[in-house]
Coordinates of C-alpha atoms and ligand atoms in Angstrom, one line a residue:
M1 CA 85.5 94.7 160.8
A2 CA 83.5 93.2 163.6
E3 CA 84.0 89.5 163.5
T4 CA 86.7 87.2 162.3
K5 CA 85.6 85.1 159.3
Y6 CA 86.6 81.4 159.0
I7 CA 87.4 79.5 155.8
F8 CA 87.9 75.7 155.9
V9 CA 89.8 73.9 153.2
T10 CA 89.2 70.2 152.8
G11 CA 90.4 67.8 150.3
G12 CA 88.9 64.8 148.4
V13 CA 89.6 62.1 145.8
S14 CA 93.3 62.1 146.3
S15 CA 96.1 63.5 148.5
S16 CA 98.8 65.8 147.2
L17 CA 96.4 68.0 145.3
G18 CA 98.0 71.2 146.7
K19 CA 95.6 72.3 149.4
G20 CA 98.3 74.2 151.0
I21 CA 99.1 76.2 147.9
I22 CA 95.4 76.9 147.3
A23 CA 95.0 78.1 150.9
A24 CA 98.1 80.2 150.6
S25 CA 97.0 81.6 147.2
L26 CA 93.6 82.6 148.4
A27 CA 95.2 84.1 151.5
K28 CA 97.5 86.1 149.3
L29 CA 94.6 87.5 147.3
L30 CA 92.7 88.4 150.4
Q31 CA 95.8 90.0 151.9
A32 CA 96.4 91.9 148.7
R33 CA 92.9 93.4 149.1
G34 CA 93.8 94.6 152.5
F35 CA 92.3 91.9 154.7
K36 CA 94.5 90.7 157.6
T37 CA 94.7 87.0 156.9
T38 CA 96.4 84.0 158.4
I39 CA 96.4 80.3 157.6
Q40 CA 96.4 77.3 160.0
K41 CA 97.0 73.6 159.3
L42 CA 95.4 70.8 161.2
D43 CA 97.2 67.5 160.8
P44 CA 95.4 64.3 161.6
Y45 CA 98.4 62.2 162.7
I46 CA 99.3 61.3 166.3
N47 CA 102.8 62.7 166.5
V48 CA 102.5 65.8 168.7
D49 CA 104.5 67.6 166.0
P50 CA 106.5 66.6 162.9
G51 CA 109.8 67.2 164.7
T52 CA 110.2 63.5 165.5
L53 CA 109.5 62.4 161.9
N54 CA 112.1 61.4 159.3
P55 CA 112.0 63.8 156.3
Y56 CA 111.2 60.8 154.1
E57 CA 107.9 60.4 156.0
H58 CA 106.5 63.9 155.7
G59 CA 109.1 66.2 154.0
E60 CA 110.9 69.0 155.7
C61 CA 110.1 70.0 159.2
Y62 CA 109.6 73.8 159.2
V63 CA 110.5 75.9 162.2
T64 CA 108.6 79.1 163.1
E65 CA 110.0 82.2 164.9
D66 CA 108.5 81.1 168.2
G67 CA 110.2 77.7 167.9
A68 CA 107.4 75.4 166.8
E69 CA 108.4 72.4 164.6
T70 CA 105.7 72.3 162.0
D71 CA 104.4 71.0 158.7
L72 CA 106.1 72.3 155.6
D73 CA 102.9 73.9 154.5
L74 CA 103.5 76.7 157.0
G75 CA 106.6 77.5 155.0
H76 CA 104.4 78.1 152.0
Y77 CA 102.1 80.3 154.1
E78 CA 105.0 82.5 155.2
R79 CA 106.6 82.6 151.8
F80 CA 103.3 83.7 150.2
L81 CA 102.1 86.1 152.9
N82 CA 105.4 87.4 154.3
V83 CA 103.8 87.2 157.7
N84 CA 105.1 85.0 160.6
T85 CA 103.2 82.0 161.7
S86 CA 103.4 80.5 165.2
Q87 CA 102.8 77.4 167.3
A88 CA 99.0 78.0 167.0
N89 CA 99.1 77.7 163.2
N90 CA 99.8 74.0 163.2
V91 CA 97.9 71.5 165.4
T92 CA 98.1 67.7 165.2
T93 CA 95.8 65.0 166.6
G94 CA 98.6 64.2 169.0
R95 CA 98.6 67.7 170.4
I96 CA 94.8 67.8 170.7
Y97 CA 94.7 64.5 172.6
Q98 CA 97.7 65.4 174.7
S99 CA 95.9 68.6 175.8
V100 CA 92.6 66.9 176.5
I101 CA 94.3 64.1 178.4
E102 CA 96.2 66.7 180.5
K103 CA 93.0 68.5 181.3
E104 CA 91.4 65.2 182.3
R105 CA 94.3 64.4 184.7
R106 CA 94.0 67.9 186.2
G107 CA 90.4 67.2 186.9
E108 CA 88.9 69.7 184.5
F109 CA 86.2 67.2 183.4
L110 CA 85.7 65.7 186.9
G111 CA 82.8 63.3 187.0
K112 CA 82.4 63.2 183.2
T113 CA 83.2 60.6 180.6
V114 CA 85.7 62.1 178.3
Q115 CA 84.8 61.4 174.6
V116 CA 85.7 62.3 171.0
V117 CA 82.4 64.3 170.9
P118 CA 82.3 66.7 172.6
H119 CA 85.8 66.9 174.2
I120 CA 88.1 66.3 171.3
T121 CA 85.9 68.3 168.9
N122 CA 85.6 71.2 171.4
E123 CA 89.4 71.2 171.7
I124 CA 89.7 71.4 167.9
K125 CA 87.2 74.2 167.7
E126 CA 89.1 76.1 170.4
R127 CA 92.4 75.7 168.5
I128 CA 90.8 77.0 165.3
Q129 CA 89.3 80.0 167.1
I130 CA 92.4 81.0 169.1
L131 CA 93.8 82.7 166.0
G132 CA 90.7 84.8 165.6
Q133 CA 90.5 85.9 169.2
N134 CA 92.6 89.0 169.6
G135 CA 91.4 90.9 166.5
D136 CA 94.7 90.2 164.8
Y137 CA 93.0 88.8 161.8
D138 CA 89.9 89.5 159.7
I139 CA 90.1 86.1 158.1
V140 CA 91.4 82.7 159.3
I141 CA 91.9 80.0 156.8
T142 CA 92.1 76.5 158.3
E143 CA 93.4 73.7 156.1
I144 CA 92.4 70.2 157.2
G145 CA 95.1 67.7 156.3
G146 CA 94.3 64.3 154.8
T147 CA 91.3 63.4 152.6
V148 CA 87.6 63.4 153.5
G149 CA 86.5 59.9 154.4
D150 CA 89.7 59.0 156.2
I151 CA 89.0 57.6 159.7
E152 CA 91.5 60.0 161.3
S153 CA 89.9 63.1 159.7
L154 CA 86.5 62.5 161.2
P155 CA 86.8 64.6 164.4
Y156 CA 88.1 67.5 162.4
I157 CA 85.2 67.3 159.9
E158 CA 82.7 67.1 162.8
A159 CA 84.3 70.1 164.4
V160 CA 84.1 72.1 161.2
R161 CA 80.4 71.1 160.8
Q162 CA 79.6 72.4 164.3
L163 CA 81.6 75.6 163.9
K164 CA 79.9 76.4 160.7
W165 CA 76.6 75.9 162.3
E166 CA 77.6 78.0 165.4
L167 CA 79.2 80.8 163.4
G168 CA 76.5 81.1 160.8
D169 CA 76.6 81.1 157.0
D170 CA 78.1 84.6 156.5
N171 CA 81.0 83.9 158.9
A172 CA 82.3 80.5 157.7
L173 CA 82.6 78.7 154.5
V174 CA 84.0 75.4 153.2
I175 CA 86.2 75.1 150.1
H176 CA 86.6 71.5 148.9
L177 CA 89.6 70.7 146.7
T178 CA 89.2 67.7 144.5
L179 CA 90.6 66.0 141.4
V180 CA 88.9 66.0 138.0
P181 CA 90.9 63.2 136.3
Y182 CA 91.4 63.0 132.5
L183 CA 90.9 59.6 131.0
S184 CA 93.1 59.6 127.9
A185 CA 91.5 56.4 126.5
A186 CA 88.1 58.1 126.6
G187 CA 89.6 61.6 125.9
E188 CA 87.4 63.0 128.7
L189 CA 87.5 64.7 132.0
K190 CA 85.6 62.8 134.6
T191 CA 83.4 64.4 137.3
K192 CA 82.3 61.3 139.2
P193 CA 85.1 61.2 141.7
T194 CA 84.4 64.8 142.7
Q195 CA 80.6 64.0 143.0
H196 CA 81.4 61.1 145.3
S197 CA 83.8 63.2 147.4
V198 CA 81.2 65.9 147.8
K199 CA 78.7 63.2 148.8
T200 CA 81.2 61.9 151.4
L201 CA 81.4 65.4 152.9
M202 CA 77.6 65.7 152.9
E203 CA 77.4 62.4 154.8
S204 CA 79.2 64.2 157.6
G205 CA 76.8 67.1 157.4
I206 CA 78.9 69.5 155.5
K207 CA 77.9 71.2 152.2
A208 CA 80.9 72.5 150.2
D209 CA 80.4 76.1 149.3
I210 CA 83.2 76.3 146.8
L211 CA 84.8 73.5 144.7
V212 CA 88.3 73.9 143.6
C213 CA 89.0 71.3 140.9
R214 CA 92.5 70.2 140.2
T215 CA 92.9 69.3 136.5
E216 CA 95.4 68.7 133.8
H217 CA 93.0 70.2 131.1
E218 CA 90.7 73.2 130.9
L219 CA 87.2 72.6 132.4
S220 CA 84.7 73.3 129.7
D221 CA 81.4 75.2 130.5
D222 CA 79.6 71.9 130.2
I223 CA 81.8 70.3 132.8
R224 CA 81.5 73.3 135.1
R225 CA 77.7 73.2 134.8
K226 CA 77.6 69.5 135.5
L227 CA 79.9 69.8 138.6
A228 CA 77.8 72.7 139.9
L229 CA 74.5 70.9 139.4
F230 CA 75.5 67.6 140.9
C231 CA 77.7 69.0 143.7
N232 CA 75.1 71.5 144.7
V233 CA 77.2 74.7 144.3
R234 CA 76.7 77.8 142.1
Q235 CA 78.6 77.7 138.8
E236 CA 80.7 80.6 139.7
A237 CA 81.8 78.6 142.7
V238 CA 83.4 75.9 140.5
I239 CA 87.0 77.0 140.3
Q240 CA 89.5 75.4 138.0
S241 CA 93.0 74.7 139.3
I242 CA 95.0 73.6 136.3
D243 CA 98.6 72.4 136.7
A244 CA 100.9 75.4 136.9
H245 CA 104.5 75.8 135.8
T246 CA 105.3 77.2 139.3
I247 CA 103.4 77.4 142.5
Y248 CA 103.9 81.1 142.4
D249 CA 101.5 81.3 139.4
V250 CA 98.6 80.0 141.4
P251 CA 97.5 83.3 143.1
N252 CA 97.1 84.9 139.6
M253 CA 95.3 81.8 138.3
M254 CA 92.9 81.9 141.3
L255 CA 92.4 85.6 140.7
K256 CA 91.4 84.9 137.1
E257 CA 89.0 82.2 138.2
G258 CA 87.5 84.6 140.7
L259 CA 88.2 82.5 143.9
D260 CA 88.6 85.7 145.9
T261 CA 85.4 87.3 144.6
V262 CA 83.2 84.3 145.3
T263 CA 84.8 83.9 148.8
L264 CA 84.1 87.5 149.7
K265 CA 80.5 87.3 148.4
K266 CA 79.8 84.1 150.4
L267 CA 81.3 85.7 153.6
A268 CA 79.3 89.0 153.0
L269 CA 82.5 91.0 152.8
P270 CA 82.9 94.0 150.6
D271 CA 84.2 93.2 147.1
D272 CA 85.1 96.8 146.2
S273 CA 88.9 96.6 146.2
T274 CA 91.3 95.1 143.7
P275 CA 94.1 93.0 144.9
N276 CA 97.5 94.8 144.8
L277 CA 99.9 92.1 143.5
D278 CA 102.6 94.5 142.2
R279 CA 105.5 93.2 144.3
W280 CA 104.4 89.6 143.6
N281 CA 104.2 90.2 139.8
Q282 CA 107.6 92.0 139.9
F283 CA 109.1 88.8 141.4
L284 CA 107.3 86.6 138.8
K285 CA 108.6 88.6 135.9
K286 CA 112.2 88.3 137.1
H287 CA 111.7 84.7 138.0
K288 CA 110.5 83.9 134.5
N289 CA 113.0 86.0 132.6
P290 CA 116.5 85.1 133.9
K291 CA 119.5 86.6 132.2
A292 CA 121.9 83.8 133.1
E293 CA 122.0 80.4 134.7
V294 CA 124.0 79.1 137.7
H295 CA 124.5 75.5 138.8
I296 CA 124.4 74.9 142.5
G297 CA 124.9 71.5 144.1
L298 CA 122.6 70.6 147.0
I299 CA 124.5 68.1 149.0
G300 CA 122.4 66.1 151.4
K301 CA 121.2 62.6 152.2
Y302 CA 117.5 63.0 151.7
V303 CA 117.8 64.1 148.1
E304 CA 115.5 61.4 146.7
L305 CA 112.6 63.4 148.2
Q306 CA 112.5 67.0 147.1
D307 CA 110.1 68.0 149.9
S308 CA 112.9 67.2 152.4
Y309 CA 114.6 70.5 151.4
K310 CA 111.5 72.5 150.4
S311 CA 112.5 75.8 152.1
I312 CA 116.0 75.7 150.7
L313 CA 114.7 75.1 147.1
E314 CA 112.2 77.9 147.5
S315 CA 114.9 80.2 148.9
F316 CA 116.9 79.6 145.7
I317 CA 113.9 80.6 143.6
H318 CA 113.5 83.9 145.5
A319 CA 117.3 84.6 145.4
G320 CA 117.5 83.6 141.7
A321 CA 114.8 86.1 140.8
E322 CA 116.5 88.8 142.9
N323 CA 119.7 88.2 140.9
E324 CA 117.8 87.7 137.6
V325 CA 119.5 84.3 137.2
F326 CA 118.0 80.8 136.9
V327 CA 119.3 78.6 139.7
N328 CA 119.7 75.1 138.5
V329 CA 119.9 73.0 141.6
E330 CA 121.6 69.7 141.2
Y331 CA 120.9 67.1 143.9
I332 CA 124.0 65.3 145.0
H333 CA 123.6 62.4 147.4
S334 CA 126.4 62.7 150.0
E335 CA 126.6 59.0 150.5
F336 CA 128.0 58.7 146.9
I337 CA 130.7 61.3 147.3
N338 CA 134.2 60.0 147.9
E339 CA 137.7 60.8 146.6
N340 CA 137.1 59.0 143.4
T341 CA 133.7 60.5 142.5
I342 CA 134.1 64.0 143.8
H343 CA 135.7 65.6 140.7
N344 CA 132.9 64.3 138.4
K345 CA 130.2 65.3 140.8
I346 CA 131.3 68.8 141.7
S347 CA 133.9 70.4 139.4
H348 CA 131.3 71.8 136.9
L349 CA 129.3 73.5 139.6
D350 CA 129.3 77.3 140.5
G351 CA 128.6 76.7 144.2
I352 CA 127.7 74.1 146.7
L353 CA 125.3 74.1 149.6
V354 CA 125.8 71.4 152.3
A355 CA 122.4 70.7 153.8
P356 CA 121.2 70.3 157.3
G357 CA 120.7 66.8 158.7
F358 CA 121.0 64.4 161.6
G359 CA 123.1 61.2 162.2
E360 CA 126.1 59.7 160.8
R361 CA 125.0 58.5 157.3
G362 CA 126.5 60.4 154.5
I363 CA 128.7 62.8 156.6
E364 CA 132.1 61.8 155.2
G365 CA 130.8 62.7 151.7
K366 CA 129.7 66.1 153.0
I367 CA 133.2 66.6 154.5
D368 CA 134.9 65.7 151.2
A369 CA 132.6 68.2 149.4
V370 CA 133.5 71.0 151.9
R371 CA 137.2 70.2 151.3
Y372 CA 136.7 70.5 147.5
A373 CA 134.9 73.9 147.9
R374 CA 137.6 75.2 150.2
E375 CA 140.6 74.1 148.1
N376 CA 139.1 75.2 144.8
N377 CA 137.7 78.6 145.7
L378 CA 134.1 77.3 145.0
P379 CA 131.4 79.4 146.7
F380 CA 130.1 77.4 149.7
L381 CA 127.2 77.7 152.0
G382 CA 126.8 75.3 154.9
I383 CA 123.6 75.2 156.8
C384 CA 123.4 73.8 160.4
L385 CA 125.0 70.3 159.9
G386 CA 126.6 71.8 156.8
M387 CA 128.4 74.4 158.9
Q388 CA 129.4 71.8 161.4
M389 CA 130.9 69.7 158.6
A390 CA 132.9 72.8 157.5
V391 CA 134.4 73.1 161.0
I392 CA 135.3 69.4 161.1
E393 CA 136.9 69.5 157.6
F394 CA 139.0 72.5 158.6
A395 CA 140.0 70.9 161.9
R396 CA 141.0 67.6 160.2
N397 CA 142.8 69.0 157.1
V398 CA 144.1 72.4 158.1
L399 CA 144.7 72.0 161.8
Q400 CA 145.7 68.4 161.3
L401 CA 143.6 67.2 164.2
K402 CA 143.2 63.6 163.2
G403 CA 139.7 62.1 163.7
A404 CA 138.2 65.5 164.6
N405 CA 134.4 65.0 164.6
S406 CA 131.1 65.9 166.2
T407 CA 130.2 63.9 169.3
E408 CA 126.9 63.3 167.5
M409 CA 128.8 61.0 165.0
D410 CA 131.6 59.8 167.2
P411 CA 131.0 60.2 170.9
S412 CA 134.6 59.3 171.8
T413 CA 136.4 61.4 169.3
K414 CA 139.7 62.8 170.5
H415 CA 138.9 66.2 169.0
P416 CA 135.2 67.1 169.6
V417 CA 135.2 70.3 167.5
I418 CA 131.4 70.1 167.5
D419 CA 129.9 69.1 170.8
L420 CA 126.5 68.7 172.5
M421 CA 125.4 72.0 173.9
E422 CA 125.6 72.4 177.6
A423 CA 121.9 73.0 177.9
Q424 CA 121.2 69.7 176.0
K425 CA 123.2 67.5 178.3
K426 CA 120.4 66.8 180.8
I427 CA 117.7 66.3 178.1
T428 CA 116.5 62.8 177.4
H429 CA 113.1 63.4 175.7
K430 CA 113.4 63.8 171.9
G431 CA 110.2 65.8 171.2
G432 CA 110.5 69.6 171.0
T433 CA 113.7 69.7 173.0
M434 CA 116.3 71.0 170.5
R435 CA 117.5 74.6 170.5
L436 CA 114.6 75.9 168.5
G437 CA 113.2 79.2 167.1
A438 CA 114.7 82.6 166.7
W439 CA 117.9 83.6 168.6
D440 CA 120.0 86.8 168.5
C441 CA 123.3 86.9 166.7
K442 CA 125.9 89.6 166.7
L443 CA 127.9 90.0 163.5
K444 CA 131.5 91.0 163.3
K445 CA 132.5 94.1 161.4
K446 CA 134.4 93.6 158.1
S447 CA 133.0 90.1 157.4
I448 CA 131.2 88.6 154.5
I449 CA 128.2 88.0 156.8
R450 CA 128.1 91.7 158.0
D451 CA 128.1 92.8 154.3
V452 CA 125.3 90.4 153.5
Y453 CA 122.9 91.6 156.2
Q454 CA 124.0 95.3 156.3
T455 CA 123.3 95.3 160.0
D456 CA 125.1 94.4 163.2
E457 CA 122.5 92.2 164.8
I458 CA 120.2 89.6 163.4
K459 CA 117.7 87.1 164.6
E460 CA 117.6 83.7 162.9
R461 CA 115.8 80.4 163.4
H462 CA 117.5 77.3 164.8
R463 CA 117.0 73.6 165.2
H464 CA 119.9 71.7 166.6
R465 CA 121.5 70.1 169.7
Y466 CA 125.2 70.2 168.8
E467 CA 127.3 73.3 168.5
Y468 CA 130.8 74.7 167.6
N469 CA 133.1 73.9 170.5
N470 CA 134.6 77.1 171.8
K471 CA 137.6 75.3 173.2
Y472 CA 138.9 75.1 169.6
K473 CA 138.0 78.7 168.7
E474 CA 141.5 80.2 169.1
Q475 CA 143.1 77.4 167.0
L476 CA 140.5 77.6 164.3
E477 CA 140.7 81.4 164.1
N478 CA 144.4 81.5 164.0
A479 CA 144.5 79.2 161.1
G480 CA 142.0 81.3 159.1
M481 CA 138.5 80.2 160.0
S482 CA 136.9 83.2 161.6
S483 CA 133.8 83.1 163.7
T484 CA 131.9 86.1 162.5
G485 CA 128.5 85.7 164.2
I486 CA 128.1 85.1 167.9
N487 CA 125.2 84.8 170.2
P488 CA 125.6 87.8 172.5
E489 CA 124.3 85.9 175.6
T490 CA 125.8 82.5 175.4
G491 CA 128.9 83.2 173.3
L492 CA 127.8 80.3 170.9
V493 CA 129.4 80.6 167.5
E494 CA 126.6 80.9 164.9
V495 CA 128.6 81.9 161.7
I496 CA 132.0 80.9 160.4
E497 CA 133.8 82.0 157.3
L498 CA 137.2 81.5 155.6
E499 CA 139.6 84.4 155.3
D500 CA 141.4 83.1 152.2
H501 CA 138.4 82.2 150.1
P502 CA 136.1 84.3 147.9
W503 CA 132.9 83.2 149.5
F504 CA 132.8 80.5 152.1
V505 CA 130.1 80.8 154.8
G506 CA 128.7 78.4 157.3
V507 CA 125.7 79.2 159.5
Q508 CA 124.5 77.2 162.5
Y509 CA 120.9 78.6 161.9
H510 CA 118.5 78.0 159.1
P511 CA 118.2 81.1 156.8
E512 CA 115.9 79.2 154.5
Y513 CA 113.0 79.4 156.9
K514 CA 112.8 83.2 156.6
S515 CA 113.0 83.7 152.8
T516 CA 109.8 85.0 151.2
V517 CA 108.7 86.3 147.9
A518 CA 108.4 89.8 149.2
S519 CA 111.7 89.5 151.1
P520 CA 114.2 87.0 149.6
H521 CA 116.8 86.0 152.2
P522 CA 120.0 88.1 151.9
L523 CA 122.2 85.2 152.5
F524 CA 120.8 83.2 149.6
V525 CA 120.8 86.3 147.5
A526 CA 124.5 86.8 148.2
F527 CA 125.4 83.1 147.7
V528 CA 123.7 83.1 144.3
K529 CA 125.4 86.3 143.4
A530 CA 128.8 84.7 144.4
A531 CA 128.0 81.6 142.3
N532 CA 127.1 83.8 139.4
E533 CA 130.4 85.7 139.6
H534 CA 132.2 82.4 139.8
A535 CA 130.3 81.2 136.7
Q536 CA 131.2 84.4 134.8
K537 CA 134.9 84.1 135.8
N538 CA 135.0 80.5 134.6
K539 CA 133.4 81.5 131.3
N540 CA 135.9 84.3 130.8
A541 CA 138.8 82.1 131.6
K542 CA 137.5 79.5 129.0
M543 CA 137.1 82.2 126.4
A544 CA 140.7 83.4 127.0
Q545 CA 142.0 79.9 126.5
K546 CA 140.3 79.6 123.1
Ligands
LIG1 N1 122.4 67.2 163.8 C1 122.9 68.5 164.0 C2 122.6 69.0 165.4 O1 121.7 68.5 166.0 C3 122.5 69.5 163.0 C4 121.0 69.7 162.9 C5 120.5 70.3 161.7 O2 121.2 70.3 160.7 N2 119.3 70.9 161.7 O3 123.2 69.9 165.9

């Protein structure tokens, strides 16, 4: 195919309508027809990336293979497409301005006044087109964060208007996602908010080509006709997006609505293939027909907001389907775990996952939870901070190193079993300076982790500053906590496990970022399997008692 085609996804009426899922679903359908497709997210906030945001602000910070700290929508893109994204797939206003200001300081605009139009809009257009440059993709889908009419979205909307004009009608199209609310008092769906939103887009010079309407009820033919007429689109381009049981149903729903067909038609692309969704539908079938249920406790301090642990929750869905079990995730706030509450909170579970995190709040509860799992043979998975807590718990309660801690929580601890990495000691800036992205790890023979991956060397994604302190390695190993995954260049310990325990694994990296529908992460698959075995054993023991 000669030229890359561009699709822009904008949103109106309300935020949180699921632009990311619509973009990912359309990409999935186009990919399933053989088009090489990628998705990009433009975020209108001023942070250079979301790495410096608290999860309560914006949900989880997702990390790509090349070490970009990004919006959580990139996680959806990877989970749907099973293709890696990169730094170029997420751009914020902060990054755009940073780059323009650096160019100004270098003298690239010497003599000129630097302005939003054309300098900021040109930078945005460049960032959009970077992905289409090397012939890697037939189609680039760009999702514009925020809602049309927001002050901060204006430069993006103007950049889209210009690009659409420059590229021509066959090469670019705009999908506008809106809400069609249901007024229960009137018993009616209302189209006016969508009409206003389309009008707002028109005021910026952009005509929506396709309308995707989020709704709680089916759109009747009448409503579709009305939306088409007053929003100036063809009726086939009015696409219903009704609330789904699972986000993984959305590609099939969009297929049924013909979103891929109208997209291809508008972009003058051949519509002679049918999407091959075999693998996807196999997953869905297993996801919807579980043969058993397991209860897993997710122990963290951001549990009030589900988006904080998005990738972990999705990994459980993939791993559950693979095991044909329903994973019932119970959120347990680590701040409320202590000696008195622990039994009530944990004893009924089939496994616990101690979550990643930063700072001191809630860590003692995490340590108590680790201890419970260790002493009661409960399957345990510790991720990043969760792995560090497992090392601290073992040092305190098995090695009897009183006050053992991470220097992140207690800089003057007598036993810094987790310590700041050497490479981090000179770093003062907080943005983008952690150990990020994919690093190699060598796995020890005859370990749980080697069995899980079925290979000797892996590459997993990281996001941390602190690390297992090798000064304690011999002591920890002699007492039964083996280090079974090591970075071959630096010697950093990336995986720990317990010798006298059925399934106890801590990993310094984040396996959740790499789990996809087509390729569920083996570590989550194995953890869910261990939890299921634990559940079966408990059930059998109870039966025997009766
Ligand atoms: N706060 C810990 C560190 O920086 C763990 C980070 C995490 O869990 N992602 O090392």
